[in-house]
Amino acid sequence: MKKSVQNLKVIANVKLNNDHHLLQLHTPDQLENIVPGQFANILADQSQSIFLRRPFSIHAVDYQKNIISILIKEVGEGTRSLSHTPVNSSLNVIFPLGNGFSLPSSSEKVLLVGGGCGVAPLLHLAQVLSKDFNDIYILLGARSAVDLVELNQYAIYGKVFTTTEDGSHGEKGFVTEHSIFGVKLDSFSRIYCCGPEPMMKAVASKAKANSVSCEVSLENTMACGFGVCLCCVTETLQGHKCVCTDGPVFNINQLKWQI
Amino acid sequence: MADLSTIIHNIKLKNPVLTASGTFGYGVEFDDFFDINLLGGFIVKGTTIHPRQGNAYPRMAETSSGMLNAVGLQNAGAQYFATEIYPKLTKYETNVLVNVSGSTIEEYVACAEIINDLDRISGIELNISCPNVKEGGMAFGTSCPSAAAVVSAVRKVYKKTMVVKLSPNVTDIAEIAKAAEGAGADSLSLINTILGMAINAETRKPVLSTITGGLSGPAVKPIALRMVWQVSQAVKIPIIGLGGIMNATDAIEFFLAGASAIQVGTANFIDPLATVKIINGIDNYLNRHKISAISDLIGCLHL
Ligand SMILES: Cc1cc2nc3c(=O)[nH]c(=O)nc-3n(C[C@H](O)[C@H](O)[C@H](O)COP(=O)(O)OP(=O)(O)OC[C@H]3O[C@@H](n4cnc5c(N)ncnc54)[C@H](O)[C@@H]3O)c2cc1C
Ligand SMILES: Cc1cc2nc3c(=O)[nH]c(=O)nc-3n(C[C@H](O)[C@H](O)[C@H](O)COP(=O)(O)O)c2cc1C
Ligand code: FES
């Protein structure tokens, strides 16, 4: 789908827990082919400290109703303001942006790993992968059971596994300590990963050790989101690449991570 | 519809709205958003004779009503521009200018020579004001003799319109402006970014990899306006004003201060359609004030 600037109507704003909100945004236009992993750059109410847009992964897409969903975790003023957008008001959104995850051409066994708010793009990914009859394993990690949001949604598309740091849900520990990594990781043909960078690096190193193809979604700070400011670069084997246009999804073999 | 046309030396602009280098990519990135032929013209990214990787990440810090950047002139080099990018720009009917930078006078000259051979490029904007590179860049723009030296050296090889982009990081911008005019500049653009800094109090670290960077956005507008005003009193060549322009009212203020055209920079990041809205807004302003041509507004500040 061509990128555009649109005023999207907020048709639902659901508080999922203390700091997560799910926003549903409606466009009057017909949505076409949004690739999982692509993101939207959203204008929050301007204030002295909020000047630039805020990027968010596209969390789910409903092509029948022309709705995109955004999962927002409050971390600062911008996310706080967006989390409290009233229903029926509108948000100015540039979307879809970025490259998105690469998808298998035939049915495969795949592992999706998400930590913290990095789970956001994985729901849309699972949605799309399930249409092509892939065997989908979804591993989600959080601090505590309350931080694991929308598990029932993920369960529609695949087998869900969890870890929590306090042991309140699933296995106790970090996501990378889950038993799924203990054995037979190479039975997966791909790993998709999104979350805090140290976690993605840990997953990437396990994928690399087992020769499993692995894609990660990066969250560098951005000014424009569509490739003109060159502020969001990451180091790759081909030099600096923009996370907003060449990414946010990169194959770990492209990155210069010490893993 | 008022007459929005304006002239910068030999370049006739159908309207006075250009885009600022480093904030508009190569134009093509905006094709999905609007027809960029609607612009008076656009200025492409800073180009240097040798390819540059730019500075390490993080390169950006959001600040009160603005942002700091430390991109450091990342570009693939003038030859790559000429063979790979320029052919994609010839589809545009509007004016395209190339922002030229370098670490030494020889590098500026070599880069300008390559651009001189490209027919569809209306002019160059000589960037003697980039705060984000270790050598050259801003250093040329902060003293009169070095500004004059680089401008006159490029003047010898560049035949079309040469705009010289001034740094605000100086004590007396009017002096530098006169030096550039004396050395052969056809027009002056100002301002480039203002040297600034951001610190993360929690981590006690600078936000930018380069520690300092260039401030842009509405936070710099009063400084930019003051400098355009001062320079307009000091030189005869046309001035292109920029710095924090977000809407048509901001643009009008720059015309009143003496700018013959304006550039929109950081505003493109927040609203990719900002330039078109500004063009329409200028037209509305002129109609509302019963002014038939933008030329009747330039430098017409009531004192
Ligand atoms: C491609 C992409 C996709 C994203 N997807 C989502 C998503 O689906 N849901 C979601 O809640 N968030 C997502 N983010 C992160 C989100 O954009 C930031 O949390 C938001 O910009 C912070 O704005 P703020 O004003 O609330 O916080 P600020 O006041 O700007 O910052 C508050 C704190 O958060 C940190 N921070 C700011 N921006 C980022 C960032 N990009 N990455 C990591 N830390 C940051 C700051 O260093 C600071 O400590 C994504 C970011 C990118 C680049
Ligand atoms: C991310 C970024 C990159 C820039 N790159 C260049 C550049 O390559 N050459 C140049 O002359 N100016 C560059 N500038 C400066 C702008 O062209 C402009 O002078 C400045 O941002 C002030 O205008 P504004 O407040 O409207 O953005 C850059 C600015 C930004 C924000
Ligand atoms: S955020 Fe501007 S180029 Fe990526």
XYZ file of C-alpha atoms and ligand atoms in Angstrom:
650
model
C 0.000 0.000 0.000
C 1.231 3.517 -0.847
C 2.169 5.567 2.197
C -0.104 8.489 2.995
C -0.942 11.075 5.649
C -4.459 10.553 6.942
C -6.739 11.608 9.755
C -7.943 8.329 11.196
C -10.933 8.128 13.484
C -10.387 6.451 16.847
C -13.257 3.997 17.040
C -12.090 2.156 20.150
C -9.598 2.768 22.930
C -9.300 -0.141 25.344
C -7.193 -0.055 28.467
C -5.542 -3.487 28.671
C -3.657 -2.980 31.940
C -1.952 -0.231 33.884
C 0.165 1.036 31.017
C -1.072 -0.607 27.802
C -3.830 0.729 25.561
C -5.214 -0.734 22.359
C -6.393 1.840 19.819
C -8.504 0.983 16.799
C -8.215 3.487 13.977
C -10.639 3.593 11.085
C -9.977 4.883 7.585
C -12.746 5.607 5.062
C -10.410 4.286 2.335
C -9.993 0.640 1.434
C -6.882 -0.721 3.177
C -4.600 -2.749 0.950
C -1.769 -5.098 1.639
C -0.033 -3.891 4.808
C 3.020 -6.077 5.498
C 3.382 -7.338 9.091
C 6.165 -5.359 10.769
C 5.276 -2.107 9.037
C 4.554 0.846 11.291
C 2.570 4.057 11.576
C 3.962 7.443 12.616
C 1.403 9.251 14.731
C 1.074 12.896 15.698
C 0.342 13.358 19.392
C -1.019 16.637 20.737
C 1.803 19.121 20.321
C 3.244 20.494 23.527
C 6.543 22.011 24.517
C 8.103 18.561 24.824
C 6.210 16.732 22.076
C 7.349 18.018 18.735
C 7.917 14.973 16.543
C 5.597 12.119 15.632
C 5.720 8.843 17.570
C 6.205 5.544 15.701
C 4.089 2.462 16.493
C 3.938 -0.954 14.897
C 0.741 -1.899 13.149
C -0.639 -4.435 15.605
C -3.546 -5.850 13.614
C -5.389 -5.077 10.387
C -9.038 -5.618 9.551
C -9.382 -5.287 5.776
C -13.162 -5.775 5.887
C -13.791 -2.898 8.265
C -10.708 -0.862 7.263
C -9.329 -0.724 10.771
C -5.745 -0.774 11.975
C -4.947 -1.434 15.627
C -2.094 0.064 17.590
C -0.823 -1.242 20.924
C 0.633 1.552 23.021
C 2.748 1.237 26.126
C 3.007 4.432 28.161
C 6.638 5.374 28.648
C 6.590 9.158 28.379
C 4.476 12.163 27.514
C 3.790 11.249 23.882
C 2.594 7.740 24.592
C 0.609 9.015 27.590
C -1.205 11.578 25.474
C -1.919 9.082 22.674
C -3.107 6.433 25.152
C -5.793 8.807 26.326
C -7.131 9.794 22.916
C -10.922 9.904 23.248
C -13.056 7.653 21.077
C -14.504 9.463 18.022
C -11.676 11.978 17.884
C -9.114 11.591 15.128
C -5.373 11.090 14.945
C -3.081 12.229 12.151
C -1.191 9.160 10.980
C 1.422 8.488 8.301
C 1.277 4.828 7.251
C 2.192 2.209 6.277
C 5.934 2.772 6.720
C 8.973 0.501 6.651
C 9.672 -2.844 5.038
C 8.014 -5.491 7.223
C 8.914 -9.124 7.896
C 9.649 -11.494 5.037
C 7.104 -14.268 4.748
C 7.677 -17.948 3.905
C 6.662 -18.951 0.385
C 5.371 -22.334 1.533
C 4.117 -23.644 4.858
C 6.838 -23.649 7.535
C 7.310 -24.116 11.259
C 8.062 -20.672 12.668
C 8.800 -19.154 16.063
C 7.685 -15.645 17.014
C 9.438 -14.184 20.064
C 8.280 -10.976 21.703
C 9.247 -9.171 24.873
C 7.774 -6.093 26.505
C 5.985 -3.885 24.038
C 7.846 -5.654 21.259
C 4.904 -7.971 21.003
C 2.954 -5.387 18.983
C 3.843 -6.362 15.387
C 3.752 -10.085 16.156
C -0.035 -10.295 16.298
C -0.387 -8.996 12.756
C 2.443 -11.308 11.707
C 0.710 -14.322 13.277
C -2.550 -13.273 11.600
C -0.937 -13.269 8.164
C 1.225 -16.383 8.697
C -1.801 -18.396 9.824
C -3.557 -17.777 6.500
C -0.815 -19.755 4.770
C -1.079 -22.728 7.133
C 2.246 -22.210 8.829
C 2.899 -24.038 12.084
C 3.155 -21.062 14.443
C 4.793 -21.010 17.877
C 4.516 -17.751 19.790
C 6.702 -17.070 22.807
C 5.930 -13.940 24.797
C 7.890 -12.651 27.757
C 7.024 -10.042 30.362
C 7.818 -8.964 33.872
C 4.615 -10.294 35.353
C 1.311 -11.919 34.322
C -0.458 -8.531 34.186
C 2.005 -7.336 31.554
C 1.097 -10.156 29.178
C -1.695 -8.667 27.123
C -4.048 -10.242 24.603
C -2.814 -13.829 24.999
C -6.188 -15.104 23.757
C -5.720 -13.133 20.530
C -2.372 -14.777 19.820
C -3.854 -18.174 20.675
C -6.226 -17.857 17.691
C -3.240 -18.100 15.355
C -0.691 -20.345 17.056
C 0.600 -22.183 20.099
C 1.369 -19.631 22.800
C 4.164 -19.968 25.372
C 5.036 -17.428 28.038
C 7.707 -16.460 30.509
C 7.450 -13.983 33.371
C 10.281 -12.694 35.499
C 8.286 -13.288 38.685
C 6.937 -16.666 37.612
C 3.301 -15.482 37.736
C 2.591 -16.858 34.241
C 4.325 -19.560 32.198
C 7.957 -20.352 32.849
C 9.871 -18.192 35.312
C 12.721 -16.120 33.931
C 13.636 -14.161 30.826
C 12.127 -15.031 27.493
C 15.484 -16.350 26.278
C 15.565 -18.808 29.198
C 12.404 -20.551 27.991
C 12.732 -24.307 27.442
C 11.844 -23.871 23.766
C 15.422 -22.667 23.292
C 16.789 -25.680 25.161
C 16.119 -28.275 22.499
C 15.602 -28.644 18.775
C 15.643 -24.956 17.884
C 16.616 -26.019 14.373
C 13.220 -27.648 13.925
C 12.073 -24.087 13.228
C 12.805 -22.713 9.802
C 12.487 -19.080 10.919
C 12.496 -16.977 14.028
C 10.874 -13.549 14.119
C 11.792 -11.386 17.068
C 10.818 -8.029 18.470
C 11.506 -6.451 21.844
C 14.229 -4.728 23.833
C 17.590 -4.857 22.074
C 19.437 -7.035 24.646
C 16.662 -9.609 24.360
C 16.744 -9.546 20.561
C 20.515 -10.003 20.630
C 20.168 -13.011 22.925
C 17.553 -14.569 20.631
C 19.664 -13.731 17.589
C 22.688 -15.487 19.029
C 20.656 -18.646 19.711
C 19.244 -18.526 16.178
C 22.703 -18.071 14.730
C 24.167 -20.930 16.796
C 21.443 -23.211 15.431
C 21.618 -21.838 11.880
C 17.998 -20.730 11.956
C 17.079 -17.731 9.846
C 16.173 -14.843 12.138
C 14.619 -11.431 11.600
C 14.464 -8.710 14.244
C 12.522 -5.459 14.339
C 14.503 -2.433 15.557
C 13.176 0.652 17.346
C 15.688 3.433 16.732
C 14.612 6.978 17.496
C 13.186 8.683 14.435
C 12.518 12.202 13.264
C 10.651 11.641 9.981
C 9.880 7.924 9.641
C 10.011 7.932 5.838
C 13.665 8.100 4.893
C 14.516 11.770 4.530
C 16.278 12.825 7.746
C 18.797 9.962 8.081
C 18.558 10.141 11.875
C 17.472 6.539 12.510
C 20.422 4.623 11.061
C 21.780 1.298 12.223
C 25.116 -0.192 11.240
C 24.874 -2.976 8.697
C 27.358 -4.841 6.536
C 26.365 -2.419 3.749
C 27.037 0.651 5.922
C 24.455 2.838 7.655
C 20.894 1.864 6.776
C 17.720 3.671 7.796
C 15.607 1.742 10.275
C 12.507 3.536 8.971
C 12.849 2.542 5.304
C 15.416 -0.258 5.009
C 13.933 -1.638 8.262
C 12.544 -1.733 10.872
C 12.959 -5.441 10.122
C 16.472 -6.727 9.463
C 17.866 -10.202 9.023
C 20.414 -10.671 11.811
C 23.047 -11.516 9.190
C 22.801 -7.952 7.855
C 23.545 -6.365 11.236
C 26.908 -5.844 12.868
C 25.764 -7.295 16.175
C 28.440 -9.096 18.190
C 26.514 -12.325 18.677
C -4.767 33.874 -7.024
C -1.986 36.338 -6.265
C 1.289 36.346 -8.178
C 3.565 34.157 -6.070
C 6.507 34.159 -8.444
C 9.879 35.336 -7.232
C 13.389 35.461 -8.603
C 16.636 34.231 -7.109
C 19.340 35.487 -9.479
C 18.688 33.503 -12.692
C 16.193 31.125 -11.167
C 12.556 32.013 -11.662
C 10.460 30.347 -8.979
C 6.718 29.986 -9.590
C 6.270 30.395 -5.866
C 8.685 31.254 -3.059
C 8.539 27.891 -1.277
C 11.594 25.626 -1.422
C 12.589 22.768 0.858
C 15.672 22.734 3.068
C 18.568 20.407 2.377
C 18.670 17.294 4.548
C 14.952 17.435 5.272
C 13.554 16.459 1.882
C 15.798 13.587 0.819
C 15.974 13.582 -2.978
C 12.355 14.625 -3.374
C 11.291 11.182 -4.596
C 10.509 10.152 -1.010
C 7.581 12.608 -1.151
C 6.070 11.304 -4.407
C 3.504 9.214 -2.492
C 2.389 12.293 -0.551
C 1.944 15.031 -3.187
C 3.050 16.333 -6.580
C 6.295 18.056 -5.699
C 6.177 20.050 -8.932
C 3.854 22.289 -6.931
C 6.915 23.597 -5.096
C 8.945 26.556 -6.262
C 11.786 24.062 -6.066
C 13.585 21.692 -3.775
C 17.119 21.379 -2.474
C 18.533 17.887 -2.227
C 20.682 16.425 0.502
C 24.164 17.668 1.317
C 26.518 16.236 -1.330
C 30.277 15.853 -1.004
C 32.897 14.742 -3.485
C 33.650 11.563 -1.521
C 30.971 9.252 -0.100
C 30.392 9.819 3.628
C 28.987 7.392 6.194
C 27.961 10.206 8.528
C 28.117 10.063 12.317
C 27.278 7.147 14.601
C 23.788 6.621 15.997
C 22.185 8.299 18.025
C 21.925 11.246 15.682
C 18.749 12.889 16.902
C 17.414 14.423 20.089
C 13.969 15.926 20.410
C 14.089 19.226 22.310
C 11.575 21.900 23.311
C 9.846 22.919 20.072
C 12.660 21.560 17.993
C 15.271 18.890 17.497
C 19.011 18.403 17.400
C 20.601 16.406 14.614
C 24.070 15.073 14.091
C 23.685 13.303 10.754
C 27.088 14.466 9.525
C 26.446 14.754 5.769
C 25.835 11.065 5.074
C 25.707 10.751 1.278
C 26.949 8.494 -1.480
C 29.173 11.113 -3.120
C 28.839 13.505 -6.081
C 29.626 10.917 -8.764
C 26.950 8.567 -7.454
C 24.545 11.491 -7.335
C 25.291 12.377 -10.961
C 24.967 8.848 -12.347
C 22.356 7.201 -10.101
C 20.167 9.879 -8.552
C 20.161 12.781 -10.999
C 18.487 10.719 -13.785
C 15.559 10.094 -11.411
C 15.189 13.820 -10.775
C 14.907 14.862 -14.413
C 11.225 13.839 -14.350
C 10.475 16.885 -12.191
C 9.606 20.155 -13.902
C 10.332 22.331 -10.898
C 13.731 23.701 -9.858
C 16.192 21.337 -8.249
C 19.209 22.681 -6.373
C 22.062 20.645 -4.954
C 23.518 21.412 -1.530
C 27.311 21.135 -1.861
C 29.696 20.576 1.024
C 33.317 19.625 1.645
C 36.227 19.425 4.071
C 38.648 21.428 1.951
C 38.314 24.098 -0.739
C 39.471 21.533 -3.325
C 36.641 19.208 -2.314
C 34.028 21.955 -2.674
C 35.402 22.836 -6.106
C 35.529 19.227 -7.323
C 31.971 18.611 -6.174
C 30.657 21.833 -7.772
C 32.364 20.911 -11.069
C 30.454 17.641 -11.240
C 27.144 19.378 -10.493
C 27.934 22.072 -13.072
C 27.637 19.436 -15.809
C 24.080 18.482 -14.855
C 21.702 20.460 -17.101
C 18.536 20.125 -15.094
C 20.057 21.367 -11.849
C 19.125 25.045 -11.508
C 21.834 25.939 -9.030
C 23.887 24.961 -6.048
C 23.605 25.873 -2.432
C 27.084 26.046 -0.994
C 26.930 24.732 2.551
C 29.636 26.545 4.513
C 27.687 26.047 7.695
C 27.308 22.378 8.631
C 27.964 22.028 12.368
C 28.128 18.235 12.232
C 31.425 17.480 10.545
C 34.858 17.558 12.125
C 36.696 19.401 9.385
C 35.483 22.027 6.980
C 31.763 22.658 6.946
C 30.963 25.306 9.482
C 34.607 26.312 9.861
C 34.402 27.966 6.425
C 31.326 29.892 7.367
C 32.561 31.360 10.618
C 35.273 33.721 9.384
C 35.149 36.262 6.576
C 38.435 35.303 4.862
C 37.691 31.563 4.767
C 34.096 32.152 3.609
C 35.361 34.417 0.830
C 38.063 31.913 -0.140
C 35.699 28.973 -0.633
C 33.015 31.072 -2.344
C 35.411 32.611 -4.853
C 37.080 29.267 -5.593
C 33.722 27.630 -6.386
C 32.614 30.735 -8.314
C 35.410 30.078 -10.835
C 34.051 26.644 -11.763
C 30.308 26.948 -11.175
C 28.483 28.851 -13.896
C 24.843 28.826 -12.806
C 23.181 30.272 -9.710
C 25.260 29.891 -6.584
C 23.442 30.319 -3.288
C 25.684 30.418 -0.209
C 24.192 28.997 2.983
C 25.281 30.854 6.095
C 25.911 29.609 9.599
C 24.152 31.269 12.523
C 27.037 30.226 14.779
C 28.858 33.539 14.340
C 29.140 36.832 16.173
C 28.254 39.053 13.222
C 26.352 37.379 10.405
C 26.152 40.572 8.339
C 29.954 40.609 7.996
C 30.056 37.025 6.685
C 27.154 37.827 4.358
C 29.053 40.742 2.856
C 32.171 38.602 2.458
C 30.182 35.947 0.571
C 28.505 38.583 -1.610
C 31.883 40.157 -2.362
C 33.334 36.771 -3.336
C 30.642 36.155 -5.940
C 27.597 34.631 -4.254
C 24.393 35.159 -6.275
C 22.145 34.688 -3.271
C 22.366 33.834 0.425
C 20.331 31.307 2.362
C 20.085 31.368 6.134
C 20.059 29.906 8.657
C 21.657 26.509 8.978
C 21.264 24.790 12.345
C 22.436 26.319 15.614
C 25.007 24.384 17.591
C 23.355 22.841 20.634
C 23.453 19.927 23.047
C 21.142 17.532 24.873
C 21.891 15.553 28.024
C 20.036 12.582 29.478
C 19.955 13.337 33.215
C 19.126 9.730 34.141
C 22.086 8.171 32.371
C 24.253 11.319 32.746
C 25.262 10.899 29.117
C 24.959 13.164 26.102
C 22.033 12.089 23.899
C 23.951 12.479 20.612
C 26.934 10.322 19.681
C 28.752 13.528 18.729
C 27.847 15.241 22.048
C 26.832 18.443 20.229
C 24.549 18.804 17.218
C 22.492 21.239 15.161
C 19.248 22.701 16.479
C 16.333 23.242 14.100
C 12.584 23.767 14.259
C 10.389 26.527 15.731
C 12.837 26.996 18.626
C 15.277 28.726 16.242
C 12.798 30.933 14.357
C 13.327 34.193 16.292
C 17.084 33.905 15.747
C 16.642 33.116 12.065
C 14.288 36.072 11.563
C 16.695 38.430 13.284
C 19.560 37.235 11.103
C 17.574 37.476 7.851
C 16.663 41.009 8.840
C 20.281 41.945 9.614
C 21.600 40.387 6.408
C 18.895 42.047 4.303
C 20.176 45.406 5.565
C 23.746 44.489 4.634
C 23.621 42.965 1.111
C 21.937 43.555 -2.252
C 21.672 39.950 -3.447
C 18.415 38.044 -2.788
C 18.006 36.174 0.481
C 16.368 32.808 1.038
C 15.104 32.626 4.613
C 14.701 29.521 6.715
C 14.731 28.294 10.273
C 11.672 26.995 12.087
C 9.084 27.742 9.409
C 6.040 25.590 10.192
C 3.203 27.474 8.501
C 2.335 30.316 6.127
C 2.406 32.964 8.855
C 5.983 32.025 9.698
C 6.845 32.290 5.993
C 5.222 35.742 5.704
C 7.344 36.953 8.622
C 10.477 35.954 6.714
C 9.315 37.840 3.589
C 8.701 40.910 5.714
C 12.179 40.572 7.197
C 13.605 40.664 3.683
C 13.649 37.124 2.279
C 12.775 36.717 -1.419
C 12.022 33.015 -0.929
C 11.847 30.613 1.983
C 12.777 27.008 2.738
C 10.806 24.558 4.813
C 12.952 22.101 6.772
C 12.089 20.228 9.944
C 8.364 20.889 9.358
C 8.497 18.257 6.567
C 9.109 15.555 9.192
C 5.994 16.440 11.147
C 3.747 17.138 8.190
C 4.949 15.939 4.792
C 2.267 18.208 3.297
C 3.524 21.324 5.135
C 4.956 22.935 1.983
C 1.711 22.739 -0.020
C -0.229 24.133 2.922
C 2.276 26.987 3.190
C 1.948 27.825 -0.525
C -1.858 27.987 -0.196
C -1.583 29.939 3.035
C 0.670 32.572 1.449
C -1.844 32.991 -1.357
C -4.663 33.403 1.176
C -2.675 35.984 3.099
C -1.976 38.037 -0.014
C -5.627 37.901 -1.075
C -6.802 38.826 2.393
C -4.473 41.827 2.464
C -5.271 42.724 -1.160
C -1.629 42.422 -2.168
C -1.359 41.305 -5.777
C 2.191 39.938 -5.759
C 4.549 38.433 -3.221
C 7.234 40.806 -4.496
C 5.233 43.641 -2.916
C 5.726 42.081 0.489
C 9.437 41.350 0.478
C 11.314 43.538 2.955
C 8.166 45.591 3.623
C 8.328 45.506 7.379
C 6.558 48.561 8.830
C 9.020 50.255 11.109
C 9.464 1.167 14.358
C 8.993 1.379 15.769
C 7.882 0.696 16.217
C 7.419 0.893 17.527
N 6.303 0.223 17.927
C 5.767 0.470 19.135
C 4.534 -0.140 19.526
O 3.921 -0.881 18.764
N 4.039 0.161 20.733
C 4.684 1.014 21.603
O 4.160 1.261 22.703
N 5.865 1.589 21.281
C 6.412 1.341 20.053
N 7.599 1.964 19.701
C 8.264 2.837 20.675
C 7.552 4.188 20.767
O 7.682 4.862 19.538
C 8.171 5.031 21.886
O 7.875 4.432 23.099
C 7.604 6.447 21.891
O 8.091 7.155 20.789
C 7.989 7.161 23.150
O 7.393 8.457 23.155
P 7.085 9.212 24.530
O 6.851 10.645 24.203
O 6.010 8.525 25.274
O 8.393 9.015 25.344
P 9.677 9.945 25.390
O 9.404 11.029 26.377
O 10.092 10.310 24.027
O 10.689 8.897 25.977
C 10.410 8.236 27.215
C 11.407 7.134 27.417
O 11.290 6.150 26.385
C 12.517 6.012 25.670
N 12.228 5.897 24.233
C 11.756 6.865 23.413
N 11.630 6.430 22.157
C 12.026 5.155 22.169
C 12.153 4.153 21.174
N 11.882 4.396 19.887
N 12.600 2.954 21.550
C 12.917 2.703 22.824
N 12.840 3.602 23.801
C 12.409 4.807 23.497
C 13.265 7.274 25.948
O 14.678 7.088 25.889
C 12.841 7.614 27.349
O 13.567 6.903 28.292
C 8.092 1.775 18.412
C 9.221 2.463 17.953
C 9.675 2.276 16.650
C 10.857 3.027 16.179
C 18.178 16.066 9.863
C 18.708 17.316 9.233
C 19.688 17.238 8.241
C 20.217 18.388 7.648
N 21.145 18.287 6.649
C 21.610 19.412 6.043
C 22.532 19.331 4.958
O 22.922 18.257 4.508
N 22.977 20.495 4.403
C 22.550 21.718 4.849
O 22.968 22.746 4.321
N 21.665 21.809 5.857
C 21.188 20.696 6.468
N 20.273 20.810 7.496
C 19.830 22.137 7.941
C 18.510 22.541 7.297
O 18.603 22.572 5.899
C 18.031 23.894 7.829
O 19.016 24.856 7.538
C 17.790 23.907 9.312
O 17.206 22.698 9.733
C 16.905 25.077 9.780
O 15.629 25.032 9.179
P 14.332 24.344 9.874
O 14.256 24.878 11.266
O 13.192 24.741 9.008
O 14.586 22.893 9.847
C 19.741 19.649 8.089
C 18.757 19.730 9.078
C 18.230 18.597 9.646
C 17.169 18.734 10.710
S 13.552 8.572 10.690
Fe 14.120 9.970 9.156
S 15.283 8.695 7.866
Fe 14.522 7.310 9.285
